[in-house]
CSV table of C-alpha atoms in Angstrom, one decimal:
chain,number,residue,atom,x,y,z
L,11,UNK,CA,0.3,0.0,-0.2
L,12,UNK,CA,1.3,3.2,-1.1
L,13,UNK,CA,1.4,6.1,1.6
L,14,UNK,CA,3.1,8.7,-0.7
L,15,UNK,CA,1.3,9.4,-3.4
L,16,UNK,CA,3.6,10.9,-6.2
L,17,UNK,CA,1.6,12.9,-8.2
L,18,UNK,CA,1.6,16.5,-7.3
L,19,UNK,CA,-1.7,18.0,-5.3
L,20,UNK,CA,-3.8,19.4,-8.7
L,21,UNK,CA,-4.6,22.3,-6.4
L,22,UNK,CA,-1.4,23.7,-6.1
L,23,UNK,CA,-0.9,23.7,-10.0
L,24,UNK,CA,-4.5,25.9,-10.3
L,25,UNK,CA,-3.5,28.1,-7.2
L,26,UNK,CA,-0.1,28.9,-9.0
L,27,UNK,CA,-1.8,29.7,-12.4
L,28,UNK,CA,-0.6,26.8,-14.2
L,29,UNK,CA,-4.3,26.2,-14.9
L,30,UNK,CA,-7.2,27.7,-14.9
L,31,UNK,CA,-9.8,27.0,-12.0
L,32,UNK,CA,-12.0,23.9,-12.2
L,33,UNK,CA,-9.8,22.4,-15.1
L,34,UNK,CA,-6.9,19.6,-15.2
L,35,UNK,CA,-3.8,19.9,-16.8
L,36,UNK,CA,-2.2,17.6,-19.2
L,37,UNK,CA,-0.2,16.1,-16.4
L,38,UNK,CA,-2.7,15.6,-14.1
L,39,UNK,CA,-4.9,13.6,-16.8
L,40,UNK,CA,-2.0,11.6,-17.5
L,41,UNK,CA,-1.5,10.6,-13.8
L,42,UNK,CA,-5.3,9.8,-13.5
L,43,UNK,CA,-6.8,13.0,-12.0
L,44,UNK,CA,-10.7,13.8,-13.1
L,45,UNK,CA,-12.9,16.6,-11.8
L,46,UNK,CA,-16.0,16.0,-9.8
L,47,UNK,CA,-16.6,19.9,-10.0
L,48,UNK,CA,-16.7,21.4,-13.8
L,49,UNK,CA,-17.3,25.1,-12.3
L,50,UNK,CA,-20.4,25.6,-14.1
L,51,UNK,CA,-23.1,22.9,-13.1
L,52,UNK,CA,-23.6,20.8,-10.3
L,53,UNK,CA,-23.7,17.5,-12.3
L,54,UNK,CA,-22.1,14.8,-9.9
L,55,UNK,CA,-23.7,15.9,-6.9
L,56,UNK,CA,-26.7,15.4,-4.7
L,57,UNK,CA,-28.0,15.6,-1.7
L,58,UNK,CA,-27.2,12.9,1.1
L,59,UNK,CA,-30.5,10.5,0.9
L,60,UNK,CA,-31.8,12.4,-1.6
L,61,UNK,CA,-32.1,12.1,-5.5
L,62,UNK,CA,-32.0,15.7,-6.5
L,63,UNK,CA,-29.1,18.3,-5.6
L,64,UNK,CA,-30.5,20.7,-2.5
L,65,UNK,CA,-31.2,24.4,-3.8
L,66,UNK,CA,-29.6,25.9,-0.6
L,67,UNK,CA,-26.1,25.0,-2.6
L,68,UNK,CA,-25.4,26.5,-6.1
L,69,UNK,CA,-22.8,27.4,-8.4
L,70,UNK,CA,-21.4,30.5,-7.5
L,71,UNK,CA,-18.6,32.3,-9.6
L,72,UNK,CA,-17.1,28.8,-10.3
L,73,UNK,CA,-17.3,27.8,-7.2
L,74,UNK,CA,-19.8,25.0,-5.4
L,75,UNK,CA,-21.0,27.5,-3.0
L,76,UNK,CA,-23.6,26.6,0.3
L,77,UNK,CA,-25.8,30.1,0.2
L,78,UNK,CA,-28.3,29.1,2.2
L,79,UNK,CA,-30.1,26.3,4.6
L,80,UNK,CA,-29.7,23.1,2.6
L,81,UNK,CA,-28.4,19.4,3.0
L,82,UNK,CA,-25.5,17.7,3.2
L,83,UNK,CA,-24.5,16.7,-0.2
L,84,UNK,CA,-22.7,13.8,-1.6
L,85,UNK,CA,-20.9,12.7,-5.1
L,86,UNK,CA,-23.3,10.8,-6.9
L,87,UNK,CA,-20.2,7.9,-7.3
L,88,UNK,CA,-18.5,5.9,-4.6
L,89,UNK,CA,-14.8,5.4,-4.3
L,90,UNK,CA,-12.9,3.3,-2.3
L,91,UNK,CA,-9.5,4.7,-2.3
L,92,UNK,CA,-8.1,7.8,-3.6
L,93,UNK,CA,-6.5,11.1,-3.2
L,94,UNK,CA,-8.9,14.1,-3.3
L,95,UNK,CA,-7.7,17.8,-3.5
L,96,UNK,CA,-9.8,20.2,-3.4
L,97,UNK,CA,-9.7,24.2,-1.9
L,98,UNK,CA,-12.4,25.5,0.4
L,99,UNK,CA,-13.1,29.1,1.7
L,100,UNK,CA,-15.2,29.4,4.6
L,101,UNK,CA,-16.8,32.3,6.2
L,102,UNK,CA,-16.1,34.1,9.1
L,103,UNK,CA,-17.3,31.8,12.6
L,104,UNK,CA,-18.0,29.2,9.9
L,105,UNK,CA,-17.7,25.6,10.3
L,106,UNK,CA,-18.6,22.8,7.4
L,107,UNK,CA,-16.3,19.7,7.0
L,108,UNK,CA,-15.4,16.8,3.6
L,109,UNK,CA,-16.5,13.4,4.6
L,110,UNK,CA,-15.3,10.1,2.7
L,111,UNK,CA,-16.9,6.7,2.3
L,112,UNK,CA,-20.5,7.8,3.7
L,113,UNK,CA,-23.5,5.4,3.2
L,114,UNK,CA,-26.6,5.9,3.0
L,115,UNK,CA,-28.0,2.5,3.3
L,116,UNK,CA,-28.6,2.2,7.0
L,117,UNK,CA,-31.0,4.2,9.3
L,118,UNK,CA,-28.2,6.6,9.6
L,119,UNK,CA,-29.3,9.7,10.5
L,120,UNK,CA,-26.7,11.6,9.9
L,121,UNK,CA,-24.1,11.2,7.4
L,122,UNK,CA,-21.3,11.6,10.4
L,123,UNK,CA,-22.7,8.3,11.7
L,124,UNK,CA,-20.6,6.8,9.2
L,125,UNK,CA,-18.1,8.7,7.5
L,126,UNK,CA,-14.9,10.3,8.9
L,127,UNK,CA,-14.7,13.6,8.8
L,128,UNK,CA,-11.7,16.4,7.6
L,129,UNK,CA,-13.0,19.5,9.6
L,130,UNK,CA,-13.1,23.1,7.5
L,131,UNK,CA,-13.3,26.0,10.3
L,132,UNK,CA,-12.7,29.6,10.8
L,133,UNK,CA,-10.5,28.5,13.7
L,134,UNK,CA,-10.4,32.0,15.3
L,135,UNK,CA,-14.0,32.5,15.1
L,136,UNK,CA,-15.6,29.6,15.7
L,137,UNK,CA,-15.7,27.5,19.2
L,138,UNK,CA,-14.2,24.2,17.8
L,139,UNK,CA,-11.3,26.2,16.7
L,140,UNK,CA,-10.6,26.3,20.8
L,141,UNK,CA,-9.9,22.4,20.5
L,142,UNK,CA,-6.9,21.4,18.2
L,143,UNK,CA,-9.5,17.8,17.7
L,144,UNK,CA,-12.1,19.9,16.3
L,145,UNK,CA,-10.4,22.8,14.7
L,146,UNK,CA,-9.5,22.8,10.8
L,147,UNK,CA,-7.7,19.8,9.4
L,148,UNK,CA,-8.0,17.4,12.3
L,149,UNK,CA,-9.9,14.0,11.7
L,150,UNK,CA,-12.9,15.1,13.3
L,151,UNK,CA,-12.9,14.6,17.0
L,152,UNK,CA,-10.3,11.7,17.2
L,153,UNK,CA,-6.9,13.1,15.8
L,154,UNK,CA,-6.0,16.9,16.2
L,155,UNK,CA,-4.3,19.3,13.7
L,156,UNK,CA,-1.7,21.5,14.7
L,157,UNK,CA,-2.2,25.5,14.5
L,158,UNK,CA,-0.8,27.8,12.4
L,159,UNK,CA,-1.6,25.8,9.1
L,160,UNK,CA,-5.3,27.2,8.4
L,161,UNK,CA,-5.7,30.5,6.2
L,162,UNK,CA,-8.4,32.7,8.0
L,163,UNK,CA,-12.0,33.0,7.1
L,164,UNK,CA,-12.4,34.6,3.8
L,165,UNK,CA,-9.3,33.4,2.2
L,166,UNK,CA,-8.7,29.8,0.3
L,167,UNK,CA,-7.3,26.9,1.8
L,168,UNK,CA,-5.9,23.6,0.0
L,169,UNK,CA,-6.5,20.0,0.9
L,170,UNK,CA,-5.7,16.9,-0.2
L,171,UNK,CA,-6.9,14.0,2.0
L,172,UNK,CA,-5.6,10.4,1.1
L,173,UNK,CA,-7.5,7.7,1.6
L,174,UNK,CA,-5.7,4.5,0.6
L,175,UNK,CA,-6.9,0.8,2.8
L,176,UNK,CA,-6.9,1.8,5.8
L,177,UNK,CA,-4.1,4.8,5.7
L,178,UNK,CA,-5.6,8.2,5.9
L,179,UNK,CA,-3.5,11.5,5.3
L,180,UNK,CA,-5.0,15.2,5.8
L,181,UNK,CA,-3.1,17.6,3.8
L,182,UNK,CA,-4.0,21.3,4.5
L,183,UNK,CA,-2.0,24.3,2.7
L,184,UNK,CA,0.5,21.6,1.4
L,185,UNK,CA,1.5,20.5,5.4
L,186,UNK,CA,0.2,16.8,6.5
L,187,UNK,CA,-1.8,17.6,9.7
L,188,UNK,CA,-3.1,14.4,10.6
L,189,UNK,CA,-2.0,10.5,9.7
L,190,UNK,CA,-4.3,7.3,11.0
L,191,UNK,CA,-5.0,4.3,10.3
L,192,UNK,CA,-8.3,3.1,10.5
L,193,UNK,CA,-9.2,-0.2,12.6
L,194,UNK,CA,-5.5,0.1,14.1
L,195,UNK,CA,-5.7,-0.5,18.2
L,196,UNK,CA,-5.1,3.5,18.6
L,197,UNK,CA,-7.9,4.5,16.5
L,198,UNK,CA,-10.4,2.2,17.9
L,199,UNK,CA,-9.6,3.2,20.9
L,200,UNK,CA,-10.0,6.8,20.3
L,201,UNK,CA,-13.7,6.4,18.7
L,202,UNK,CA,-14.6,4.1,21.9
L,203,UNK,CA,-13.5,7.4,23.7
L,204,UNK,CA,-15.7,9.8,21.1
L,205,UNK,CA,-19.6,10.5,20.2
L,206,UNK,CA,-18.6,8.1,17.6
L,207,UNK,CA,-18.8,4.9,20.2
L,208,UNK,CA,-22.5,5.0,19.7
L,209,UNK,CA,-22.5,4.3,15.7
L,210,UNK,CA,-21.0,1.1,14.9
L,211,UNK,CA,-20.4,1.5,11.4
L,212,UNK,CA,-18.1,4.8,12.1
L,213,UNK,CA,-15.5,4.5,9.8
L,214,UNK,CA,-16.0,0.8,9.0
L,215,UNK,CA,-16.9,1.7,5.3
L,216,UNK,CA,-14.6,0.1,2.6
L,217,UNK,CA,-15.9,2.4,0.1
L,218,UNK,CA,-18.2,5.2,0.1
L,219,UNK,CA,-19.3,8.5,-1.0
L,220,UNK,CA,-17.4,11.9,-0.7
L,221,UNK,CA,-19.4,14.6,1.5
L,222,UNK,CA,-19.5,18.5,1.8
L,223,UNK,CA,-21.2,19.5,5.2
L,224,UNK,CA,-23.5,21.9,5.2
L,225,UNK,CA,-23.3,23.6,9.0
L,226,UNK,CA,-25.3,26.9,9.1
L,227,UNK,CA,-22.5,29.4,7.7
L,228,UNK,CA,-21.6,30.4,3.8
L,229,UNK,CA,-19.0,27.9,2.7
L,230,UNK,CA,-17.5,27.5,-1.3
L,231,UNK,CA,-15.9,24.8,-2.6
L,232,UNK,CA,-13.9,24.7,-5.9
L,233,UNK,CA,-10.8,22.9,-8.1
L,234,UNK,CA,-12.3,19.4,-7.0
L,235,UNK,CA,-10.9,16.7,-8.7
L,236,UNK,CA,-10.3,13.3,-7.4
L,237,UNK,CA,-7.5,10.8,-8.4
L,238,UNK,CA,-8.3,6.7,-7.9
L,239,UNK,CA,-5.7,4.7,-6.3
L,240,UNK,CA,-5.1,0.8,-6.9
């Protein structure tokens, strides 16, 4: 199992001006990257446990943006092992998240009953920023992220999320902020001591949907790209 994918994160190329927003370079295509958001439509996305896209999520200036109360959204396709690249911009005091291997075929009342979450947050303005376990970049509630990596509300933050078998890496603005192994003794102990202990399917799916969280505040995503890993 490779724990250090070699392809350069796609969002770095776009941020440096090497490629237009929401597009792929020739090198990215050759490396197996593809777009999950084309910057123009919500094709490929729908609401969690919904057949359509909630109206509170809209395409605004080339971003996928939560503009009014809505629901969590997921990809229409499931993924097992992958490298995800995107950028997010959160409003002041805002809170959101990136889910992976989410399911909806059980009686779960919330997406996080099954899906681990990489936290998206205004660390300076939201109460969750007072704990590194729930701050930007953290594996929400389980593995803390270091301080000083996230950019302030209103600025674009770059994410790289690697999920390969049981190995998971969270990268924020070019820094690996979290690494863990699903199902390891350490992970099992942390789950048992967390709010996820009462959700037996949490983190157990071998594949699932990628999700973006609706959590009361405006948040925008762009350059959402994925590379499936063997």
